[in-house]
Short mmCIF file of C-alpha atoms in Angstrom, two decimals:
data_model
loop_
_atom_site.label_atom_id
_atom_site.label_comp_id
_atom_site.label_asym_id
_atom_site.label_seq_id
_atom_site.Cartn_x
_atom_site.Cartn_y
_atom_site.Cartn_z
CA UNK C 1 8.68 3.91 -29.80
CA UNK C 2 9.70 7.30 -30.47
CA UNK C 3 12.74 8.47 -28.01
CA UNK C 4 12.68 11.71 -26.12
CA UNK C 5 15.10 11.36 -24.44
CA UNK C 6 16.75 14.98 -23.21
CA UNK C 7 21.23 15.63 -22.44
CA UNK C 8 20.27 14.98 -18.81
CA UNK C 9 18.95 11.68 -19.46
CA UNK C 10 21.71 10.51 -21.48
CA UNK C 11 24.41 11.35 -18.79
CA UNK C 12 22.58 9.85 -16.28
CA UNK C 13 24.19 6.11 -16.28
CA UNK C 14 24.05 3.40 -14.14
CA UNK C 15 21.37 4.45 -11.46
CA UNK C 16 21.43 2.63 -7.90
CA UNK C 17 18.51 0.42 -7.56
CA UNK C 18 17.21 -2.72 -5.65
CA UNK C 19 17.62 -5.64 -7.73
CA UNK C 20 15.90 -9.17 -7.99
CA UNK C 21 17.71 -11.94 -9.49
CA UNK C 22 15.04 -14.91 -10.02
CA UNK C 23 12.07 -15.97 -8.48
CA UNK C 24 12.25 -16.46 -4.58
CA UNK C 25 15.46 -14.32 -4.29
CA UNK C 26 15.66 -11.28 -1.79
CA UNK C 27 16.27 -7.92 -3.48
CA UNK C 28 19.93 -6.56 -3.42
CA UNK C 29 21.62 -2.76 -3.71
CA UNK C 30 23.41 -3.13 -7.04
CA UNK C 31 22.94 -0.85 -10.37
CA UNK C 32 20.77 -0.08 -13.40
CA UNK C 33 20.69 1.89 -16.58
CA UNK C 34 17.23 2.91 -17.20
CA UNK C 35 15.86 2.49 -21.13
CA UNK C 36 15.46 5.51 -22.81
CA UNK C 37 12.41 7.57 -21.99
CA UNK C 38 10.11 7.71 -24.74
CA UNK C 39 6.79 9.18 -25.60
CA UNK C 40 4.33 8.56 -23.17
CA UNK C 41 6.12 8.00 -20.16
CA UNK C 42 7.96 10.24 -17.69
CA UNK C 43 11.22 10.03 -15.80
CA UNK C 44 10.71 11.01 -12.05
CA UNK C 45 13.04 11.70 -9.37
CA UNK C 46 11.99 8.73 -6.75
CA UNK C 47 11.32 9.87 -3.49
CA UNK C 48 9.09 8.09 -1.50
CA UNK C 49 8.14 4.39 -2.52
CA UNK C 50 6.69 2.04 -0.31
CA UNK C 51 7.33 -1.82 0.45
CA UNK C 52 4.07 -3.40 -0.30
CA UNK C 53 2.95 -7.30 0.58
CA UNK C 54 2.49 -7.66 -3.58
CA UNK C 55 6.31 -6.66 -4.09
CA UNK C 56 7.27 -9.96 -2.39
CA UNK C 57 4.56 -11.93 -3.60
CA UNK C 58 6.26 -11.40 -6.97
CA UNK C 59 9.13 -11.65 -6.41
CA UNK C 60 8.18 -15.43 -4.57
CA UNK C 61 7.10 -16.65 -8.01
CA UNK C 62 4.21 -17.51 -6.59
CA UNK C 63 1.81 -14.69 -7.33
CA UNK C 64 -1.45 -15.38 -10.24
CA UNK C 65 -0.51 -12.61 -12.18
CA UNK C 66 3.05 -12.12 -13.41
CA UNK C 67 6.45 -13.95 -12.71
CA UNK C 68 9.59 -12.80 -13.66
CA UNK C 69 12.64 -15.34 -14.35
CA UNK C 70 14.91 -12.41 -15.05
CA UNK C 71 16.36 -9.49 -12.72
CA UNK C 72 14.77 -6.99 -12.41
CA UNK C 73 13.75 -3.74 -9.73
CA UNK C 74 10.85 -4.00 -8.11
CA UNK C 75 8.13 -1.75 -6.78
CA UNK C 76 4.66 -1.19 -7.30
CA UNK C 77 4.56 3.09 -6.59
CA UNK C 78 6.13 5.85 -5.74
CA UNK C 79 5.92 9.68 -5.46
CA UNK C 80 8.75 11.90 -6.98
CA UNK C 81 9.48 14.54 -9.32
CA UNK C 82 9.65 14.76 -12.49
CA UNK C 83 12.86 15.21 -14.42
CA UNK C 84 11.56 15.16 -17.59
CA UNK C 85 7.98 14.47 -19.34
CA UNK C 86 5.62 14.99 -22.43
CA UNK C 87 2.65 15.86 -20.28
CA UNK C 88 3.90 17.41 -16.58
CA UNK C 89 6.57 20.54 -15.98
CA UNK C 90 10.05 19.20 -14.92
CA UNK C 91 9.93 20.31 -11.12
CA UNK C 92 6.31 18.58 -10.53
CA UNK C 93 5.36 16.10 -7.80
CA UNK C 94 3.77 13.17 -9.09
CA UNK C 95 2.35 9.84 -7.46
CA UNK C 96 3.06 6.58 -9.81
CA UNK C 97 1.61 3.42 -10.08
CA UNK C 98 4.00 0.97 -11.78
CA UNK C 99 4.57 -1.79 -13.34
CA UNK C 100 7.61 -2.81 -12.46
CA UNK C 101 9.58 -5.97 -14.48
CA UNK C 102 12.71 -6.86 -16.27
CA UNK C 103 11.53 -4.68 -19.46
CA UNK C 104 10.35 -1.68 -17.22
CA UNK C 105 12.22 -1.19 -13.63
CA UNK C 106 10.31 -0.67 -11.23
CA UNK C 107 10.46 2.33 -8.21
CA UNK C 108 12.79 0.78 -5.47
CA UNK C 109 15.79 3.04 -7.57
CA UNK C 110 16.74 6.96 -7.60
CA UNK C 111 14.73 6.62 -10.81
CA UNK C 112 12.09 5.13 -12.52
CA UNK C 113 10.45 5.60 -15.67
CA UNK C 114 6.51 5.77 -15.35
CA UNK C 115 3.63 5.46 -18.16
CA UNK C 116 2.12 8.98 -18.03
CA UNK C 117 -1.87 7.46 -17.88
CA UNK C 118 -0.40 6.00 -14.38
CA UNK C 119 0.84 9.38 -12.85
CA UNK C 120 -1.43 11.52 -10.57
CA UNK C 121 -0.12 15.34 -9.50
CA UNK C 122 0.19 14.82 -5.72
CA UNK C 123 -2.05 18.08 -4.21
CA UNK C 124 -0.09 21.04 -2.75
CA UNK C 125 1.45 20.68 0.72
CA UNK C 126 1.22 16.65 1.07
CA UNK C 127 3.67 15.42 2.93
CA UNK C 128 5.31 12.73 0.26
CA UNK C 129 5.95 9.67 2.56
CA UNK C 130 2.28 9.28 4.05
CA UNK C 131 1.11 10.68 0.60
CA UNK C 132 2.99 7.52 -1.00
CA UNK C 133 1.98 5.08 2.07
CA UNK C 134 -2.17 5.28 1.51
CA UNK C 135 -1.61 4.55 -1.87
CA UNK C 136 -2.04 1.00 -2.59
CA UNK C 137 -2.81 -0.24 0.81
CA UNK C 138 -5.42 2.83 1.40
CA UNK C 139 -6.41 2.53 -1.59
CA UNK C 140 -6.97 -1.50 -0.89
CA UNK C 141 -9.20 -0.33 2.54
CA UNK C 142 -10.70 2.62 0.56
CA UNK C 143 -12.46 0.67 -2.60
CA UNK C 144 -13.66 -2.50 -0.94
CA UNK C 145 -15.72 -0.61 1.66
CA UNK C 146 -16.45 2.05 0.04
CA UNK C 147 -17.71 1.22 -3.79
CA UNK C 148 -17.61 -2.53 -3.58
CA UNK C 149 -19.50 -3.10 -0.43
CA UNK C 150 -21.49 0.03 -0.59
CA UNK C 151 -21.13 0.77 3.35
CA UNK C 152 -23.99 2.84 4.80
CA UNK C 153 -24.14 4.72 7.86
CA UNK C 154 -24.71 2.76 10.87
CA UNK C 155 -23.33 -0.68 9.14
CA UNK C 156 -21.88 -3.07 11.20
CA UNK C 157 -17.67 -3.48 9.61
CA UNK C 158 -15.45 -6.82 10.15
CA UNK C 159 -11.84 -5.94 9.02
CA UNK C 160 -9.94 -9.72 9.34
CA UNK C 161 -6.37 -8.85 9.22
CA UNK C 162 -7.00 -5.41 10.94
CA UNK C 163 -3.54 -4.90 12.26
CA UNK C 164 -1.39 -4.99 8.93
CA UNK C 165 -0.98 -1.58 7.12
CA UNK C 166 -4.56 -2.47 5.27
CA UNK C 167 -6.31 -3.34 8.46
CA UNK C 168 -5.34 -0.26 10.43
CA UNK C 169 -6.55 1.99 7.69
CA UNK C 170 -9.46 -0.17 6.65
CA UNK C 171 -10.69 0.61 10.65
CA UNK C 172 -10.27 4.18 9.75
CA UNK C 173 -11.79 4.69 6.65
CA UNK C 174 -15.07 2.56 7.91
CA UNK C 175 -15.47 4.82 11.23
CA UNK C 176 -14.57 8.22 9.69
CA UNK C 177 -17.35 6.96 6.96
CA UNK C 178 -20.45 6.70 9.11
CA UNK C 179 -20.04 2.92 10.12
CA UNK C 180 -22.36 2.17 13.34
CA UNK C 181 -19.48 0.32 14.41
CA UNK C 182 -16.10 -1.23 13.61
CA UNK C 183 -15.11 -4.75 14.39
CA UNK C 184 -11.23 -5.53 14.03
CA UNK C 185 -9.93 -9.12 14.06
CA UNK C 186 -5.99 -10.60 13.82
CA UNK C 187 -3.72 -12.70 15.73
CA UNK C 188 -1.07 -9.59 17.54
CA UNK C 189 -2.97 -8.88 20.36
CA UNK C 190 -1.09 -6.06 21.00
CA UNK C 191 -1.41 -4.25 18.27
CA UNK C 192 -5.24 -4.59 18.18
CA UNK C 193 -5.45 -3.05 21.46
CA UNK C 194 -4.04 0.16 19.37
CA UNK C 195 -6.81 -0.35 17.13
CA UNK C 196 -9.02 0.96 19.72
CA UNK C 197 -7.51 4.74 19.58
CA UNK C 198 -7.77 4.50 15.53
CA UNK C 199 -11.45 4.05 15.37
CA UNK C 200 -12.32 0.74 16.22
CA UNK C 201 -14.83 -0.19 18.76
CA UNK C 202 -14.15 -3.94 19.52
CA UNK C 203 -11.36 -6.09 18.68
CA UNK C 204 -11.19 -9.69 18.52
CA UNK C 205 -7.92 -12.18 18.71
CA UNK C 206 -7.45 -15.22 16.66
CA UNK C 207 -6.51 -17.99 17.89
CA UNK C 208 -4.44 -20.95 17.22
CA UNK C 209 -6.40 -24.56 16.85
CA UNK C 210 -9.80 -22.68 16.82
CA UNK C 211 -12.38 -24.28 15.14
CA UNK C 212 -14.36 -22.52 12.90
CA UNK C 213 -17.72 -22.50 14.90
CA UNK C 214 -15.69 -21.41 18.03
CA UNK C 215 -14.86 -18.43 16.23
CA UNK C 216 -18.04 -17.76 14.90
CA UNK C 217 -19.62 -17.66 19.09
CA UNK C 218 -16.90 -15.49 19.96
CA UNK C 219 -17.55 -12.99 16.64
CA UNK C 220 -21.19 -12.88 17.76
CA UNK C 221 -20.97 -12.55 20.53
CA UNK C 222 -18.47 -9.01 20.34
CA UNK C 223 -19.89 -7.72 16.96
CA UNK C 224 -23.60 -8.95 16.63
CA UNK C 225 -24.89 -9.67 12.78
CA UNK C 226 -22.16 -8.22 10.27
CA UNK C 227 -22.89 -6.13 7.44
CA UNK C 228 -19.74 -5.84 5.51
CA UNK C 229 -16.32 -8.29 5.52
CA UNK C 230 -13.08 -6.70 4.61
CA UNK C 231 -11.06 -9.94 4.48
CA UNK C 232 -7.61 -9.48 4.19
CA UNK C 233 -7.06 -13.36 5.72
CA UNK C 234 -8.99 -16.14 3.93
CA UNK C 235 -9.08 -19.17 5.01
CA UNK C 236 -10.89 -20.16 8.52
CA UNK C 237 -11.39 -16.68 9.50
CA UNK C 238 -13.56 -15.72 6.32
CA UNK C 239 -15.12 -19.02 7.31
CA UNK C 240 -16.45 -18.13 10.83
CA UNK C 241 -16.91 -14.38 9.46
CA UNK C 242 -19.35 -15.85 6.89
CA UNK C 243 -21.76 -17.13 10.03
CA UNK C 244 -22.01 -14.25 11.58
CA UNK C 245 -23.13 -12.15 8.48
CA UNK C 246 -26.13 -10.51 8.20
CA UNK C 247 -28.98 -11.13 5.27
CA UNK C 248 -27.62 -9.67 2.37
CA UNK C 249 -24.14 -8.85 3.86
CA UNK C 250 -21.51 -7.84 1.11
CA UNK C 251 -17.84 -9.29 1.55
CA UNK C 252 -14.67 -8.06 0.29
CA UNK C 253 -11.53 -10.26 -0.26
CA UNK C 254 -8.14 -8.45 -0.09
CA UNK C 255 -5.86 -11.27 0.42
CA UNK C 256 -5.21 -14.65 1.08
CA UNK C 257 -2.23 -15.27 4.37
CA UNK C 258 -4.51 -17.77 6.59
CA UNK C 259 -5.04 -20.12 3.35
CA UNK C 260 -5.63 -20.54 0.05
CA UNK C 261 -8.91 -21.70 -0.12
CA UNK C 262 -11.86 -21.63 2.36
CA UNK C 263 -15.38 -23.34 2.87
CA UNK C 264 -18.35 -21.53 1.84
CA UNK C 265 -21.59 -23.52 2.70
CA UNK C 266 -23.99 -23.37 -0.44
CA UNK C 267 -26.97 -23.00 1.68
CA UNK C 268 -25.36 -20.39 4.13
CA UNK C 269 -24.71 -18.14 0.58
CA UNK C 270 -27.82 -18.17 -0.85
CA UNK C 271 -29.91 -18.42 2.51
CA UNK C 272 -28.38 -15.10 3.61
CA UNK C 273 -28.54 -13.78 0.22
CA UNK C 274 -24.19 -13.00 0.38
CA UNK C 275 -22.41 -10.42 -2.03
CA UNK C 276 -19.04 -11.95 -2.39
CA UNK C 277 -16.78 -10.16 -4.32
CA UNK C 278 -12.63 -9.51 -4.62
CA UNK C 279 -10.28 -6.38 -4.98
CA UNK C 280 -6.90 -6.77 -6.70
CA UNK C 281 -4.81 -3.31 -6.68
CA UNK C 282 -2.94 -4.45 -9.66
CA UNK C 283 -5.95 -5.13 -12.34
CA UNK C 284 -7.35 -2.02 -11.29
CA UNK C 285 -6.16 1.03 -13.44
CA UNK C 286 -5.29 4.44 -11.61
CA UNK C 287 -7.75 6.38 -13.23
CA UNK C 288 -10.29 4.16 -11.37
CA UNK C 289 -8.30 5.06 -8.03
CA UNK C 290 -8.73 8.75 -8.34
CA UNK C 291 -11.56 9.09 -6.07
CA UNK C 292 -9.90 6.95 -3.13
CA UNK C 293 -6.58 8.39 -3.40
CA UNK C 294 -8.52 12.04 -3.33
CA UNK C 295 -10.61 11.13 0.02
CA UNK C 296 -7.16 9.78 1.28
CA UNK C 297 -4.98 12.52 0.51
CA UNK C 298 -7.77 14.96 1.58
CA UNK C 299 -7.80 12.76 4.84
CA UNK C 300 -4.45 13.22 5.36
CA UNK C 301 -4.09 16.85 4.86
CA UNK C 302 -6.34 17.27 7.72
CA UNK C 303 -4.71 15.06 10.13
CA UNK C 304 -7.42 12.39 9.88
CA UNK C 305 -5.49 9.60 9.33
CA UNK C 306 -2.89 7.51 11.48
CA UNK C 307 -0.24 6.47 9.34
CA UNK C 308 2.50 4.50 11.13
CA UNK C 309 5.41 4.56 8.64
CA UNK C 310 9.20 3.52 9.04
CA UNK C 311 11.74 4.90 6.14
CA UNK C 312 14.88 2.79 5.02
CA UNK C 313 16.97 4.06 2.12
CA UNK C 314 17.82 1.67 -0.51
CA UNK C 315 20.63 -0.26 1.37
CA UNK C 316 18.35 -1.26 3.61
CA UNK C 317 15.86 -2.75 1.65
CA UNK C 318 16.81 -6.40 2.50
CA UNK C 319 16.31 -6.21 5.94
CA UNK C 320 13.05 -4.40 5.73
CA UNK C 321 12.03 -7.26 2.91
CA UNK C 322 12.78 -9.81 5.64
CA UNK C 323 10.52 -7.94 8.32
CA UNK C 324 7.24 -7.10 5.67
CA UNK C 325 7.24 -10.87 5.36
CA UNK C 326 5.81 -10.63 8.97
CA UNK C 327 3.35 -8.29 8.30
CA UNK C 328 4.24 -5.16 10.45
CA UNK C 329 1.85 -2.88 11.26
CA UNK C 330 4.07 -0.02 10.32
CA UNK C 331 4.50 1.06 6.58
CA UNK C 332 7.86 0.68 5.22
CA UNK C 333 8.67 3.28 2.59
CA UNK C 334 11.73 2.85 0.69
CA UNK C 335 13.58 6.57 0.73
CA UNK C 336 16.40 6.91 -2.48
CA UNK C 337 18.91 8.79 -2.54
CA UNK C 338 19.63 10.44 -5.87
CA UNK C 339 23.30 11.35 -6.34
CA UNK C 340 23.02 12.25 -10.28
CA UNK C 341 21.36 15.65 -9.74
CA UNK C 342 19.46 17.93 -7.64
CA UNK C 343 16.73 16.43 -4.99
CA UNK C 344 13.74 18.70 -4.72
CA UNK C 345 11.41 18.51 -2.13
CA UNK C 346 7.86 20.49 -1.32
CA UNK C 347 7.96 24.08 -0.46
CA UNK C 348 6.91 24.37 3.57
CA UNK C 349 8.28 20.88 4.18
CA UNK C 350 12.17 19.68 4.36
CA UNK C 351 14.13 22.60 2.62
CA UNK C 352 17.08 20.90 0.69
CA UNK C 353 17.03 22.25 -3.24
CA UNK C 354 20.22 19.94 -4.31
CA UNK C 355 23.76 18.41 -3.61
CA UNK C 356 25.14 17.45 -1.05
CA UNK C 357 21.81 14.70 -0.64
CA UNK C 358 21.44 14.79 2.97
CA UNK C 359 20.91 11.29 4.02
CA UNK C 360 18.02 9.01 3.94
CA UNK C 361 17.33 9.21 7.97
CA UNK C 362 17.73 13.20 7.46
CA UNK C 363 15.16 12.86 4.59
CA UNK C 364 13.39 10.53 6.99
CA UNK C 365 12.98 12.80 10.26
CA UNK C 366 12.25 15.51 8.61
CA UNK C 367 9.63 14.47 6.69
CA UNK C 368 7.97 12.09 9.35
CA UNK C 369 8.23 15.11 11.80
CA UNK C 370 6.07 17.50 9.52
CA UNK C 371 3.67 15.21 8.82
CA UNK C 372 2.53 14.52 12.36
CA UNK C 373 2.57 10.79 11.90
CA UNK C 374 2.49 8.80 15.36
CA UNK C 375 5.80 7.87 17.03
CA UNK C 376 7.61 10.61 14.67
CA UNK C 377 10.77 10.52 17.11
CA UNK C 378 11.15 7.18 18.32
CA UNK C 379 13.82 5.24 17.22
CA UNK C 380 12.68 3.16 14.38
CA UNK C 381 8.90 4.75 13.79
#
């Protein structure tokens, strides 16, 4: 392809960035030079880009869709600016999906390269952290309820996994959307009971060495007949949530932590008349996102959503790998620091226009602080 490459570009160099050396290996700080840019793809200024449960699915080795036996920086989004680009001014905030593999690095760096069909202008005044944290996983609670299941007003919702970052904006979306009620299920008791000031109007704890029609009573009994299954679980839980589902009930698969495979009766199926369907983030192209990320975004710029986020610069990225494998209920977005040139930032938000980079918690605070975002203060939030 064509390069386009422009003087500031060339002298850029080796570029810090998180790096993965084979399959099953933890990311570490270390350096990259990005490929020239050429046409049809942008170079942005990386400024928010979350930690997502996919990022460390491949980088197991173990994920259906790609594996990669050489380094390489991961990442699967990211909003920044753009430095330079065929299709958007230099000085433009941008949300990316990418692609991120040994050929093409992905966001956790102070740069990426991004294929222009997978960059979206982020709206005026968004915040960029929360703006960057409802992509994929609202986006993941956003399209399964929404256009896959085709919830109605005055539906009965069953989130399984409703704590994680999916779960707790899965329980949004469906209440802010008309749903009669909202049902959330997962194993940290604790943070369900928060689920209750988010939208939720019963919650329901798993428990270990349950049997399958034990957990189907207790669902009944709490949520009545079900109307629509976001399952972010598998396994036994989709099981009992399969009982207690309405005729003609649509369910949504997410994701797969309680097991790889679960039992679906033949007669329960077609005797209730199911819809089951799944939602992978990564087969579905941006331009098919739009919508979601709009209602999102639009959400946010209201104060209508709760977005719990924690902010770690790239240094810190190991530790914050370690605790995502635990499924936090916060969002952990990865916050670069770019020392080869100027960090912009949105007019009426943090006010730094270029060197010295303040540091990542400075970045942090700031930006955590104008948003509004629950526990914006507290050590760690």
């Amino acid at each position: 392809m064509e390069s386009t490459q422009s003087p500031d570009e060339a002298r850029q160099g080796h570029i810090p960035a998180a790096i993965v050396d084979a399959p099953g290996s933890e990311p570490r700080l270390g350096t990259v030079t990005l490929p020239p840019r050429a046409t049809g793809t942008t170079l942005v200024a990386v400024v928010a880009a979350p930690l997502n449960p996919l990022d460390l699915v491949i980088a197991s080795g173990t994920f259906h869709s790609a594996r990669h036996e050489t380094p390489y920086v991961p990442g699967s989004e990211c909003v920044g600016v753009v430095i330079a680009s065929d299709v958007h001014p230099p000085g433009s905030w941008v949300y990316g999906q990418c692609d991120a593999s040994p050929d093409t690095p992905g966001p956790f760096a102070t740069r990426t390269l991004v294929a222009d069909e997978n960059l979206l202008v982020l709206p005026d005044g968004l915040d960029p952290v929360p703006a960057a944290a409802v992509g994929n996983s609202g986006t993941a609670a956003y399209m399964p309820l929404i256009e896959d299941a085709g919830l109605r007003p005055g539906e009965t919702v069953l989130v399984l996994g409703a704590t994680g970052s999916v779960g707790r904006l899965a329980v949004q979306v469906a209440h802010r959307s008309g749903a009669g009620r909202v049902i959330g299920v997962a194993r940290d008791r604790a943070a369900l009971a928060d689920l209750l000031h988010l939208g939720a109007d019963a919650v329901i704890e798993l428990r270990a060495e349950e049997s399958v029609d034990e957990l189907a009573a207790r669902l009944l009994a709490v949520a009545g007949p079900v109307d629509v299954v976001l399952d972010g679980v598998y396994g036994m839980p989709l099981e009992g949530a399969l009982q207690v589902c309405a005729p003609r009930a649509r369910v949504v698969n997410i994701g797969n932590p309680a097991g790889a495979t679960a039992r679906i009766p033949a007669g329960l199926l077609r005797g209730k008349q199911l819809t089951l369907s799944g939602f992978a983030g990564l087969h579905t192209p941006l331009h098919a996102k739009r919508p979601a990320l709009a209602w999102l975004w639009s959400a946010l710029a209201r104060d209508e959503l709760q977005v719990e986020v924690r902010t770690v610069g790239l240094d810190e990225l190991p530790s914050a790998w370690r605790a995502q494998a635990a499924s936090p209920r916060h969002k952990c977005v990865v916050v670069p620091q770019d020392t080869y040139g100027p960090v912009l930032v949105r007019p009426g938000r943090t006010t730094v226009t270029g060197p010295p980079v303040p540091s990542a918690d400075a970045l942090s605070a700031a930006r955590i602080t104008s948003a509004g975002l629950p526990g914006a203060g507290r050590p760690g939030a």
